[in-house]
mmCIF file of C-alpha atoms in Angstrom:
data_model
loop_
_atom_site.group_PDB
_atom_site.id
_atom_site.type_symbol
_atom_site.label_atom_id
_atom_site.label_comp_id
_atom_site.label_asym_id
_atom_site.label_seq_id
_atom_site.Cartn_x
_atom_site.Cartn_y
_atom_site.Cartn_z
ATOM 1 C CA UNK A 26 -16.901 -198.709 -13.023
ATOM 2 C CA UNK A 27 -16.444 -200.893 -16.091
ATOM 3 C CA UNK A 28 -19.039 -198.835 -17.980
ATOM 4 C CA UNK A 29 -17.316 -195.607 -16.955
ATOM 5 C CA UNK A 30 -13.993 -196.996 -18.155
ATOM 6 C CA UNK A 31 -15.501 -198.074 -21.469
ATOM 7 C CA UNK A 32 -17.136 -194.690 -21.967
ATOM 8 C CA UNK A 33 -13.825 -192.948 -21.193
ATOM 9 C CA UNK A 34 -11.967 -195.133 -23.683
ATOM 10 C CA UNK A 35 -14.667 -194.493 -26.301
ATOM 11 C CA UNK A 36 -14.401 -190.730 -25.773
ATOM 12 C CA UNK A 37 -10.633 -190.900 -26.143
ATOM 13 C CA UNK A 38 -10.899 -192.968 -29.326
ATOM 14 C CA UNK A 39 -13.284 -190.422 -30.837
ATOM 15 C CA UNK A 40 -10.900 -187.516 -30.229
ATOM 16 C CA UNK A 41 -7.768 -188.837 -31.873
ATOM 17 C CA UNK A 42 -5.713 -186.126 -33.546
ATOM 18 C CA UNK A 43 -3.709 -187.363 -36.511
ATOM 19 C CA UNK A 44 -0.463 -185.367 -36.549
ATOM 20 C CA UNK A 45 1.638 -185.145 -39.699
ATOM 21 C CA UNK A 46 5.114 -183.661 -39.184
ATOM 22 C CA UNK A 47 6.378 -181.011 -41.574
ATOM 23 C CA UNK A 48 10.055 -180.431 -42.316
ATOM 24 C CA UNK A 49 11.749 -177.267 -43.514
ATOM 25 C CA UNK A 50 13.855 -177.446 -46.644
ATOM 26 C CA UNK A 51 15.602 -174.893 -48.789
ATOM 27 C CA UNK A 52 13.044 -173.012 -50.841
ATOM 28 C CA UNK A 53 13.123 -172.993 -54.619
ATOM 29 C CA UNK A 54 14.346 -169.393 -54.460
ATOM 30 C CA UNK A 55 17.349 -170.451 -52.343
ATOM 31 C CA UNK A 56 18.094 -173.350 -54.677
ATOM 32 C CA UNK A 57 18.084 -170.994 -57.668
ATOM 33 C CA UNK A 58 20.259 -168.447 -55.831
ATOM 34 C CA UNK A 59 22.842 -171.103 -54.914
ATOM 35 C CA UNK A 60 23.005 -172.250 -58.533
ATOM 36 C CA UNK A 61 23.275 -168.659 -59.783
ATOM 37 C CA UNK A 62 20.049 -169.041 -61.756
ATOM 38 C CA UNK A 63 17.581 -166.739 -60.015
ATOM 39 C CA UNK A 64 18.360 -163.583 -62.022
ATOM 40 C CA UNK A 65 17.903 -165.412 -65.332
ATOM 41 C CA UNK A 66 14.774 -167.100 -64.034
ATOM 42 C CA UNK A 67 13.203 -163.779 -63.030
ATOM 43 C CA UNK A 68 14.006 -162.319 -66.453
ATOM 44 C CA UNK A 69 11.628 -164.801 -68.067
ATOM 45 C CA UNK A 70 9.166 -165.179 -65.175
ATOM 46 C CA UNK A 71 7.334 -162.339 -63.510
ATOM 47 C CA UNK A 72 5.389 -164.058 -60.725
ATOM 48 C CA UNK A 73 2.172 -162.337 -59.689
ATOM 49 C CA UNK A 74 1.036 -163.892 -56.435
ATOM 50 C CA UNK A 75 -2.542 -162.733 -57.021
ATOM 51 C CA UNK A 76 -3.018 -165.019 -60.034
ATOM 52 C CA UNK A 77 -3.623 -168.054 -57.873
ATOM 53 C CA UNK A 78 -6.704 -166.449 -56.355
ATOM 54 C CA UNK A 79 -8.473 -165.020 -59.406
ATOM 55 C CA UNK A 80 -12.153 -165.991 -59.416
ATOM 56 C CA UNK A 81 -12.614 -169.268 -61.263
ATOM 57 C CA UNK A 82 -15.557 -167.788 -63.145
ATOM 58 C CA UNK A 83 -13.131 -165.660 -65.109
ATOM 59 C CA UNK A 84 -10.639 -168.442 -65.848
ATOM 60 C CA UNK A 85 -10.939 -170.416 -69.078
ATOM 61 C CA UNK A 86 -8.527 -173.005 -67.631
ATOM 62 C CA UNK A 87 -8.097 -173.971 -63.956
ATOM 63 C CA UNK A 88 -5.159 -172.016 -62.590
ATOM 64 C CA UNK A 89 -2.716 -173.285 -59.989
ATOM 65 C CA UNK A 90 0.051 -170.716 -59.961
ATOM 66 C CA UNK A 91 3.036 -172.833 -58.999
ATOM 67 C CA UNK A 92 5.241 -169.763 -58.916
ATOM 68 C CA UNK A 93 3.523 -168.952 -55.603
ATOM 69 C CA UNK A 94 5.661 -171.740 -54.165
ATOM 70 C CA UNK A 95 8.951 -169.965 -54.927
ATOM 71 C CA UNK A 96 9.588 -169.323 -51.223
ATOM 72 C CA UNK A 97 7.769 -172.260 -49.627
ATOM 73 C CA UNK A 98 9.835 -174.145 -47.044
ATOM 74 C CA UNK A 99 7.429 -176.505 -45.233
ATOM 75 C CA UNK A 100 6.839 -179.976 -46.630
ATOM 76 C CA UNK A 101 5.375 -183.279 -45.519
ATOM 77 C CA UNK A 102 5.599 -186.882 -46.688
ATOM 78 C CA UNK A 103 2.645 -188.941 -47.882
ATOM 79 C CA UNK A 104 2.377 -192.424 -49.340
ATOM 80 C CA UNK A 105 0.309 -193.395 -52.381
ATOM 81 C CA UNK A 106 -0.553 -196.936 -53.427
ATOM 82 C CA UNK A 107 -0.176 -200.453 -52.026
ATOM 83 C CA UNK A 108 2.576 -200.797 -50.999
ATOM 84 C CA UNK A 109 2.962 -197.065 -50.421
ATOM 85 C CA UNK A 110 5.206 -194.999 -52.664
ATOM 86 C CA UNK A 111 6.477 -191.905 -50.822
ATOM 87 C CA UNK A 112 6.210 -188.312 -52.004
ATOM 88 C CA UNK A 113 7.206 -184.949 -50.566
ATOM 89 C CA UNK A 114 4.282 -182.551 -50.891
ATOM 90 C CA UNK A 115 3.154 -179.071 -49.942
ATOM 91 C CA UNK A 116 0.106 -179.163 -47.663
ATOM 92 C CA UNK A 117 -1.560 -176.229 -49.365
ATOM 93 C CA UNK A 118 -4.688 -174.546 -47.980
ATOM 94 C CA UNK A 119 -4.747 -172.362 -51.110
ATOM 95 C CA UNK A 120 -5.583 -175.168 -53.553
ATOM 96 C CA UNK A 121 -7.674 -178.340 -53.592
ATOM 97 C CA UNK A 122 -6.047 -180.970 -55.812
ATOM 98 C CA UNK A 123 -3.593 -183.730 -54.977
ATOM 99 C CA UNK A 124 -1.101 -184.474 -57.728
ATOM 100 C CA UNK A 125 2.359 -186.047 -58.030
ATOM 101 C CA UNK A 126 4.732 -186.900 -60.888
ATOM 102 C CA UNK A 127 4.251 -190.239 -62.635
ATOM 103 C CA UNK A 128 6.526 -192.665 -64.474
ATOM 104 C CA UNK A 129 4.718 -191.627 -67.663
ATOM 105 C CA UNK A 130 6.170 -188.112 -67.429
ATOM 106 C CA UNK A 131 8.941 -187.368 -69.930
ATOM 107 C CA UNK A 132 9.812 -183.873 -68.640
ATOM 108 C CA UNK A 133 13.177 -183.198 -67.048
ATOM 109 C CA UNK A 134 11.442 -182.016 -63.867
ATOM 110 C CA UNK A 135 9.971 -185.478 -63.302
ATOM 111 C CA UNK A 136 13.330 -187.214 -63.703
ATOM 112 C CA UNK A 137 14.676 -185.601 -60.516
ATOM 113 C CA UNK A 138 11.583 -186.254 -58.378
ATOM 114 C CA UNK A 139 9.783 -189.301 -57.055
ATOM 115 C CA UNK A 140 7.420 -190.708 -59.668
ATOM 116 C CA UNK A 141 4.309 -192.772 -59.018
ATOM 117 C CA UNK A 142 4.194 -196.101 -60.824
ATOM 118 C CA UNK A 143 0.628 -197.458 -61.059
ATOM 119 C CA UNK A 144 1.913 -200.916 -62.000
ATOM 120 C CA UNK A 145 3.595 -201.194 -58.590
ATOM 121 C CA UNK A 146 0.318 -200.611 -56.732
ATOM 122 C CA UNK A 147 -2.235 -203.371 -56.298
ATOM 123 C CA UNK A 148 -4.978 -200.869 -55.438
ATOM 124 C CA UNK A 149 -4.598 -198.362 -58.294
ATOM 125 C CA UNK A 150 -7.573 -197.646 -60.553
ATOM 126 C CA UNK A 151 -7.115 -195.594 -63.689
ATOM 127 C CA UNK A 152 -9.626 -193.195 -65.228
ATOM 128 C CA UNK A 153 -9.925 -191.726 -68.703
ATOM 129 C CA UNK A 154 -10.173 -188.197 -67.295
ATOM 130 C CA UNK A 155 -7.360 -185.729 -67.956
ATOM 131 C CA UNK A 156 -5.986 -183.034 -65.667
ATOM 132 C CA UNK A 157 -4.401 -179.774 -66.764
ATOM 133 C CA UNK A 158 -3.200 -177.106 -64.360
ATOM 134 C CA UNK A 159 -1.704 -173.914 -65.766
ATOM 135 C CA UNK A 160 1.175 -172.000 -64.233
ATOM 136 C CA UNK A 161 3.418 -169.231 -65.421
ATOM 137 C CA UNK A 162 4.516 -170.002 -68.957
ATOM 138 C CA UNK A 163 3.546 -173.674 -68.999
ATOM 139 C CA UNK A 164 1.338 -176.289 -67.450
ATOM 140 C CA UNK A 165 1.226 -179.597 -65.629
ATOM 141 C CA UNK A 166 -0.795 -182.063 -67.660
ATOM 142 C CA UNK A 167 -1.703 -185.622 -66.835
ATOM 143 C CA UNK A 168 -4.605 -187.848 -65.878
ATOM 144 C CA UNK A 169 -6.627 -188.794 -62.822
ATOM 145 C CA UNK A 170 -6.585 -192.077 -60.957
ATOM 146 C CA UNK A 171 -7.736 -193.569 -57.662
ATOM 147 C CA UNK A 172 -5.641 -195.195 -54.979
ATOM 148 C CA UNK A 173 -5.010 -195.367 -51.244
ATOM 149 C CA UNK A 174 -3.279 -192.257 -49.889
ATOM 150 C CA UNK A 175 -1.533 -192.546 -46.543
ATOM 151 C CA UNK A 176 -1.286 -189.257 -44.637
ATOM 152 C CA UNK A 177 0.365 -189.826 -41.261
ATOM 153 C CA UNK A 178 -1.463 -192.840 -39.854
ATOM 154 C CA UNK A 179 -4.621 -192.173 -41.898
ATOM 155 C CA UNK A 180 -5.252 -194.546 -44.805
ATOM 156 C CA UNK A 181 -7.478 -192.618 -47.182
ATOM 157 C CA UNK A 182 -8.806 -195.246 -49.582
ATOM 158 C CA UNK A 183 -10.255 -194.624 -53.028
ATOM 159 C CA UNK A 184 -8.711 -191.149 -53.222
ATOM 160 C CA UNK A 185 -8.681 -189.413 -56.606
ATOM 161 C CA UNK A 186 -5.380 -187.739 -57.530
ATOM 162 C CA UNK A 187 -3.480 -186.422 -60.504
ATOM 163 C CA UNK A 188 -0.543 -188.165 -62.168
ATOM 164 C CA UNK A 189 1.539 -185.785 -64.238
ATOM 165 C CA UNK A 190 2.648 -186.727 -67.740
ATOM 166 C CA UNK A 191 4.214 -183.386 -68.601
ATOM 167 C CA UNK A 192 5.825 -180.676 -66.461
ATOM 168 C CA UNK A 193 7.500 -178.322 -68.972
ATOM 169 C CA UNK A 194 9.832 -175.505 -68.036
ATOM 170 C CA UNK A 195 12.548 -175.176 -65.432
ATOM 171 C CA UNK A 196 10.401 -174.218 -62.445
ATOM 172 C CA UNK A 197 9.600 -177.672 -61.098
ATOM 173 C CA UNK A 198 13.045 -179.077 -61.924
ATOM 174 C CA UNK A 199 14.575 -177.186 -58.986
ATOM 175 C CA UNK A 200 11.553 -177.475 -56.686
ATOM 176 C CA UNK A 201 12.217 -179.183 -53.323
ATOM 177 C CA UNK A 202 8.841 -180.951 -53.492
ATOM 178 C CA UNK A 203 7.345 -183.670 -55.686
ATOM 179 C CA UNK A 204 3.718 -182.593 -55.691
ATOM 180 C CA UNK A 205 0.927 -180.723 -53.934
ATOM 181 C CA UNK A 206 -1.824 -181.798 -51.533
ATOM 182 C CA UNK A 207 -4.572 -179.179 -51.580
ATOM 183 C CA UNK A 208 -6.640 -178.499 -48.452
ATOM 184 C CA UNK A 209 -9.033 -175.814 -49.704
ATOM 185 C CA UNK A 210 -12.709 -176.311 -50.531
ATOM 186 C CA UNK A 211 -13.839 -178.712 -53.290
ATOM 187 C CA UNK A 212 -15.456 -175.841 -55.217
ATOM 188 C CA UNK A 213 -12.052 -174.771 -56.579
ATOM 189 C CA UNK A 214 -10.774 -178.265 -57.342
ATOM 190 C CA UNK A 215 -9.659 -178.798 -60.945
ATOM 191 C CA UNK A 216 -11.696 -181.493 -62.733
ATOM 192 C CA UNK A 217 -14.037 -181.503 -59.700
ATOM 193 C CA UNK A 218 -11.731 -184.008 -57.994
ATOM 194 C CA UNK A 219 -12.647 -184.680 -54.352
ATOM 195 C CA UNK A 220 -9.952 -183.161 -52.102
ATOM 196 C CA UNK A 221 -8.073 -185.422 -49.689
ATOM 197 C CA UNK A 222 -9.575 -183.980 -46.503
ATOM 198 C CA UNK A 223 -13.131 -184.212 -47.866
ATOM 199 C CA UNK A 224 -12.527 -187.872 -48.647
ATOM 200 C CA UNK A 225 -11.112 -188.467 -45.154
ATOM 201 C CA UNK A 226 -14.243 -186.975 -43.602
ATOM 202 C CA UNK A 227 -16.607 -188.802 -45.955
ATOM 203 C CA UNK A 228 -14.940 -192.116 -45.067
ATOM 204 C CA UNK A 229 -15.161 -191.428 -41.325
ATOM 205 C CA UNK A 230 -11.381 -191.372 -40.890
ATOM 206 C CA UNK A 231 -11.294 -188.227 -38.715
ATOM 207 C CA UNK A 232 -13.409 -187.526 -35.638
ATOM 208 C CA UNK A 233 -13.929 -183.812 -36.321
ATOM 209 C CA UNK A 234 -14.473 -182.031 -39.618
ATOM 210 C CA UNK A 235 -11.468 -179.761 -39.180
ATOM 211 C CA UNK A 236 -7.690 -179.645 -39.309
ATOM 212 C CA UNK A 237 -5.084 -177.435 -37.645
ATOM 213 C CA UNK A 238 -1.715 -176.043 -38.687
ATOM 214 C CA UNK A 239 1.251 -175.217 -36.461
ATOM 215 C CA UNK A 240 4.335 -173.746 -38.119
ATOM 216 C CA UNK A 241 7.557 -173.032 -36.300
ATOM 217 C CA UNK A 242 10.829 -171.483 -37.419
ATOM 218 C CA UNK A 243 12.664 -173.656 -34.856
ATOM 219 C CA UNK A 244 13.297 -177.010 -36.533
ATOM 220 C CA UNK A 245 13.796 -178.715 -33.159
ATOM 221 C CA UNK A 246 10.261 -177.793 -32.048
ATOM 222 C CA UNK A 247 8.893 -178.979 -35.364
ATOM 223 C CA UNK A 248 5.849 -178.052 -37.445
ATOM 224 C CA UNK A 249 2.655 -180.020 -37.912
ATOM 225 C CA UNK A 250 -0.591 -180.432 -39.787
ATOM 226 C CA UNK A 251 -3.165 -182.020 -37.457
ATOM 227 C CA UNK A 252 -6.224 -183.742 -38.888
ATOM 228 C CA UNK A 253 -9.450 -184.225 -36.954
ATOM 229 C CA UNK A 254 -8.740 -182.189 -33.837
ATOM 230 C CA UNK A 255 -7.160 -179.285 -31.994
ATOM 231 C CA UNK A 256 -4.188 -179.606 -29.631
ATOM 232 C CA UNK A 257 -4.253 -176.656 -27.222
ATOM 233 C CA UNK A 258 -0.611 -177.218 -26.221
ATOM 234 C CA UNK A 259 0.432 -175.462 -29.422
ATOM 235 C CA UNK A 260 -1.137 -172.103 -28.582
ATOM 236 C CA UNK A 261 -1.750 -169.742 -25.685
ATOM 237 C CA UNK A 262 -4.975 -168.031 -24.668
ATOM 238 C CA UNK A 263 -8.182 -168.916 -26.473
ATOM 239 C CA UNK A 264 -9.063 -169.434 -30.097
ATOM 240 C CA UNK A 265 -10.828 -166.551 -31.813
ATOM 241 C CA UNK A 266 -13.233 -167.683 -34.521
ATOM 242 C CA UNK A 267 -13.624 -165.902 -37.854
ATOM 243 C CA UNK A 268 -16.364 -166.761 -40.403
ATOM 244 C CA UNK A 269 -15.221 -167.836 -43.861
ATOM 245 C CA UNK A 270 -16.449 -165.260 -46.377
ATOM 246 C CA UNK A 271 -15.932 -167.370 -49.497
ATOM 247 C CA UNK A 272 -16.119 -171.166 -49.402
ATOM 248 C CA UNK A 273 -13.463 -171.813 -52.007
ATOM 249 C CA UNK A 274 -10.262 -170.569 -50.439
ATOM 250 C CA UNK A 275 -9.968 -170.105 -46.690
ATOM 251 C CA UNK A 276 -11.022 -166.514 -47.186
ATOM 252 C CA UNK A 277 -12.083 -164.117 -44.437
ATOM 253 C CA UNK A 278 -12.993 -160.456 -44.025
ATOM 254 C CA UNK A 279 -10.274 -158.318 -42.465
ATOM 255 C CA UNK A 280 -11.144 -155.027 -40.716
ATOM 256 C CA UNK A 281 -7.912 -153.077 -41.236
ATOM 257 C CA UNK A 282 -4.117 -153.055 -41.358
ATOM 258 C CA UNK A 283 -2.360 -150.548 -39.123
ATOM 259 C CA UNK A 284 1.032 -149.440 -37.792
ATOM 260 C CA UNK A 285 1.415 -147.413 -34.599
ATOM 261 C CA UNK A 286 -2.343 -146.936 -34.390
ATOM 262 C CA UNK A 287 -2.620 -145.498 -37.900
ATOM 263 C CA UNK A 288 -4.543 -147.400 -40.573
ATOM 264 C CA UNK A 289 -2.218 -147.926 -43.527
ATOM 265 C CA UNK A 290 -4.359 -150.246 -45.656
ATOM 266 C CA UNK A 291 -7.710 -152.041 -45.755
ATOM 267 C CA UNK A 292 -9.372 -148.902 -44.362
ATOM 268 C CA UNK A 293 -12.927 -149.981 -45.184
ATOM 269 C CA UNK A 294 -12.354 -153.716 -44.632
ATOM 270 C CA UNK A 295 -11.009 -156.099 -47.258
ATOM 271 C CA UNK A 296 -10.586 -159.772 -48.013
ATOM 272 C CA UNK A 297 -7.739 -161.981 -46.820
ATOM 273 C CA UNK A 298 -6.867 -165.605 -47.586
ATOM 274 C CA UNK A 299 -5.042 -167.759 -45.043
ATOM 275 C CA UNK A 300 -2.742 -169.858 -47.209
ATOM 276 C CA UNK A 301 -0.091 -172.323 -46.064
ATOM 277 C CA UNK A 302 1.048 -172.578 -49.690
ATOM 278 C CA UNK A 303 2.242 -168.964 -49.732
ATOM 279 C CA UNK A 304 5.370 -168.476 -47.672
ATOM 280 C CA UNK A 305 5.298 -164.680 -47.504
ATOM 281 C CA UNK A 306 2.673 -162.199 -46.382
ATOM 282 C CA UNK A 307 1.323 -160.426 -49.426
ATOM 283 C CA UNK A 308 -0.937 -157.499 -50.155
ATOM 284 C CA UNK A 309 -1.691 -154.883 -52.837
ATOM 285 C CA UNK A 310 1.492 -153.517 -54.384
ATOM 286 C CA UNK A 311 0.885 -149.924 -53.275
ATOM 287 C CA UNK A 312 0.174 -150.879 -49.662
ATOM 288 C CA UNK A 313 3.191 -153.181 -49.432
ATOM 289 C CA UNK A 314 5.444 -150.544 -51.051
ATOM 290 C CA UNK A 315 4.363 -148.048 -48.412
ATOM 291 C CA UNK A 316 5.178 -150.507 -45.642
ATOM 292 C CA UNK A 317 8.555 -151.369 -47.188
ATOM 293 C CA UNK A 318 9.402 -147.656 -47.259
ATOM 294 C CA UNK A 319 8.159 -147.224 -43.696
ATOM 295 C CA UNK A 320 10.464 -149.965 -42.378
ATOM 296 C CA UNK A 321 13.405 -148.908 -44.565
ATOM 297 C CA UNK A 322 13.540 -151.951 -46.853
ATOM 298 C CA UNK A 323 15.081 -151.642 -50.320
ATOM 299 C CA UNK A 324 15.487 -154.065 -53.197
ATOM 300 C CA UNK A 325 18.788 -155.814 -53.871
ATOM 301 C CA UNK A 326 19.978 -157.167 -57.234
ATOM 302 C CA UNK A 327 17.895 -160.323 -56.754
ATOM 303 C CA UNK A 328 14.709 -158.365 -56.188
ATOM 304 C CA UNK A 329 14.577 -159.123 -52.463
ATOM 305 C CA UNK A 330 13.610 -156.367 -50.042
ATOM 306 C CA UNK A 331 16.509 -156.203 -47.606
ATOM 307 C CA UNK A 332 16.913 -154.256 -44.398
ATOM 308 C CA UNK A 333 19.683 -153.689 -41.874
ATOM 309 C CA UNK A 334 19.562 -156.449 -39.257
ATOM 310 C CA UNK A 335 20.461 -153.905 -36.581
ATOM 311 C CA UNK A 336 17.188 -152.065 -37.236
ATOM 312 C CA UNK A 337 14.861 -154.961 -36.388
ATOM 313 C CA UNK A 338 14.500 -154.139 -32.690
ATOM 314 C CA UNK A 339 13.286 -150.626 -33.500
ATOM 315 C CA UNK A 340 10.690 -151.609 -36.114
ATOM 316 C CA UNK A 341 6.957 -151.411 -35.278
ATOM 317 C CA UNK A 342 4.378 -154.173 -35.231
ATOM 318 C CA UNK A 343 2.099 -154.512 -38.233
ATOM 319 C CA UNK A 344 -1.382 -155.028 -36.784
ATOM 320 C CA UNK A 345 -4.045 -156.993 -38.643
ATOM 321 C CA UNK A 346 -7.500 -156.482 -37.143
ATOM 322 C CA UNK A 347 -9.792 -159.408 -37.931
ATOM 323 C CA UNK A 348 -13.360 -159.756 -36.661
ATOM 324 C CA UNK A 349 -12.648 -157.081 -34.057
ATOM 325 C CA UNK A 350 -9.488 -158.765 -32.696
ATOM 326 C CA UNK A 351 -5.994 -157.356 -33.216
ATOM 327 C CA UNK A 352 -3.278 -159.707 -34.446
ATOM 328 C CA UNK A 353 0.064 -157.900 -34.173
ATOM 329 C CA UNK A 354 2.945 -159.128 -36.305
ATOM 330 C CA UNK A 355 6.284 -158.070 -34.774
ATOM 331 C CA UNK A 356 9.371 -157.356 -36.846
ATOM 332 C CA UNK A 357 10.860 -160.650 -35.649
ATOM 333 C CA UNK A 358 8.040 -162.340 -37.592
ATOM 334 C CA UNK A 359 7.957 -160.272 -40.797
ATOM 335 C CA UNK A 360 11.735 -159.857 -41.177
ATOM 336 C CA UNK A 361 13.370 -163.113 -42.263
ATOM 337 C CA UNK A 362 16.975 -163.795 -41.335
ATOM 338 C CA UNK A 363 18.934 -165.666 -43.977
ATOM 339 C CA UNK A 364 22.582 -166.194 -43.033
ATOM 340 C CA UNK A 365 23.895 -162.631 -42.541
ATOM 341 C CA UNK A 366 21.036 -160.980 -44.429
ATOM 342 C CA UNK A 367 17.694 -159.687 -43.212
ATOM 343 C CA UNK A 368 14.893 -159.779 -45.776
ATOM 344 C CA UNK A 369 11.365 -158.448 -45.602
ATOM 345 C CA UNK A 370 8.747 -161.208 -45.585
ATOM 346 C CA UNK A 371 6.239 -158.861 -47.234
ATOM 347 C CA UNK A 372 5.500 -159.033 -50.938
ATOM 348 C CA UNK A 373 3.315 -156.912 -53.179
ATOM 349 C CA UNK A 374 0.978 -158.383 -55.786
ATOM 350 C CA UNK A 375 -0.948 -156.924 -58.682
ATOM 351 C CA UNK A 376 -4.547 -157.501 -57.684
ATOM 352 C CA UNK A 377 -7.049 -158.116 -60.472
ATOM 353 C CA UNK A 378 -9.994 -155.738 -60.670
ATOM 354 C CA UNK A 379 -12.360 -158.597 -59.862
ATOM 355 C CA UNK A 380 -10.755 -159.292 -56.484
ATOM 356 C CA UNK A 381 -10.542 -155.810 -54.953
ATOM 357 C CA UNK A 382 -8.103 -155.292 -52.095
ATOM 358 C CA UNK A 383 -6.803 -158.753 -51.281
ATOM 359 C CA UNK A 384 -4.251 -159.900 -48.706
ATOM 360 C CA UNK A 385 -2.649 -163.329 -48.393
ATOM 361 C CA UNK A 386 -1.768 -164.315 -44.852
ATOM 362 C CA UNK A 387 0.912 -166.881 -45.608
ATOM 363 C CA UNK A 388 3.461 -168.667 -43.461
ATOM 364 C CA UNK A 389 4.863 -165.393 -42.089
ATOM 365 C CA UNK A 390 1.487 -164.911 -40.371
ATOM 366 C CA UNK A 391 0.737 -168.573 -39.589
ATOM 367 C CA UNK A 392 4.047 -169.022 -37.745
ATOM 368 C CA UNK A 393 2.784 -166.385 -35.320
ATOM 369 C CA UNK A 394 -0.796 -167.690 -35.062
ATOM 370 C CA UNK A 395 -1.880 -171.307 -34.651
ATOM 371 C CA UNK A 396 -4.676 -171.806 -37.176
ATOM 372 C CA UNK A 397 -7.705 -174.105 -37.157
ATOM 373 C CA UNK A 398 -9.459 -174.727 -40.474
ATOM 374 C CA UNK A 399 -12.984 -175.689 -39.421
ATOM 375 C CA UNK A 400 -14.974 -177.112 -42.342
ATOM 376 C CA UNK A 401 -17.941 -178.132 -40.163
ATOM 377 C CA UNK A 402 -18.692 -174.521 -39.248
ATOM 378 C CA UNK A 403 -16.963 -172.743 -42.149
ATOM 379 C CA UNK A 404 -14.721 -170.733 -39.879
ATOM 380 C CA UNK A 405 -11.070 -170.186 -39.007
ATOM 381 C CA UNK A 406 -9.709 -170.281 -35.465
ATOM 382 C CA UNK A 407 -6.687 -168.133 -34.579
ATOM 383 C CA UNK A 408 -4.598 -168.058 -31.407
ATOM 384 C CA UNK A 409 -1.052 -167.013 -30.521
ATOM 385 C CA UNK A 410 1.292 -169.904 -31.296
ATOM 386 C CA UNK A 411 3.745 -171.092 -28.637
#
């Protein structure tokens, strides 16, 4: 009996799921709207959501399009250093680097965010290697260092991360986050820095080489990133597994996009990226424009696609067929209610000729479908979220 008890305890210890809560905050877009700055911002910035995903082979400088985070609302807290200094970050499956502002940053954006001070950490190790990540009309520049990163109850020692020294422009000044924690593959990491999850796995800090994401629009239910396991209480039915088609982003092959049984896009299959760092659901401009017209959405003065809230109940599902399985997205998922307004959660993007027809299944999709990011088998698991 004692041996059975020991074996049971060992099995339990090997299946620990490390859960990191996410909180919802006002997006950068909402912050700019409230300050009456969005119209002026959009005059000088024309975000193209496809830029983030351009093949690295064609980039002269690593690109991390921060303007993709204009609508992001889900954030988590991590600690860096000994003792830990806290930072609010985006857990982003569409990028691979961890970076935060530092006390060496002279930009206005850094002054209103938490800044890492290496001198206050007994475990910090500096490097001579620089980091530069382009975005929009400017860039985040800084240097790389090593320190302990605490994510939930995981202490990830000797983790490489970026410390910003310059964050020009107004974008990051109004951002509700300090930095970014990338969860994509190491092949797209700037400066070849080892991503946080890879380091966790290499150090034996998680029992399974995977992590899961559960997003919820109900703040009381909460949202989570779970490292090292899958909690079936967050979804119904069974997980459907989809092979990763490109081990850089969490990219998969999608069969088609349809409405009322009619294929409206991706007729001969296409590529899709599952990205927690993109709040909306995006696709080629022409396809999204057709859908916006179909559901009766029209642009307001702020460039948002708005629709009558009374029409939601009569709108059709948008069905994404992936690996032979249909994933319907009801209007309650793709129409976002903001105060008294109803806004389409679909956004068009100008897709580069190198990428073909590309879709980004962002938070609008992930809220509907619990997602497992399985590095061990290079596959994604999808199931209806509860």
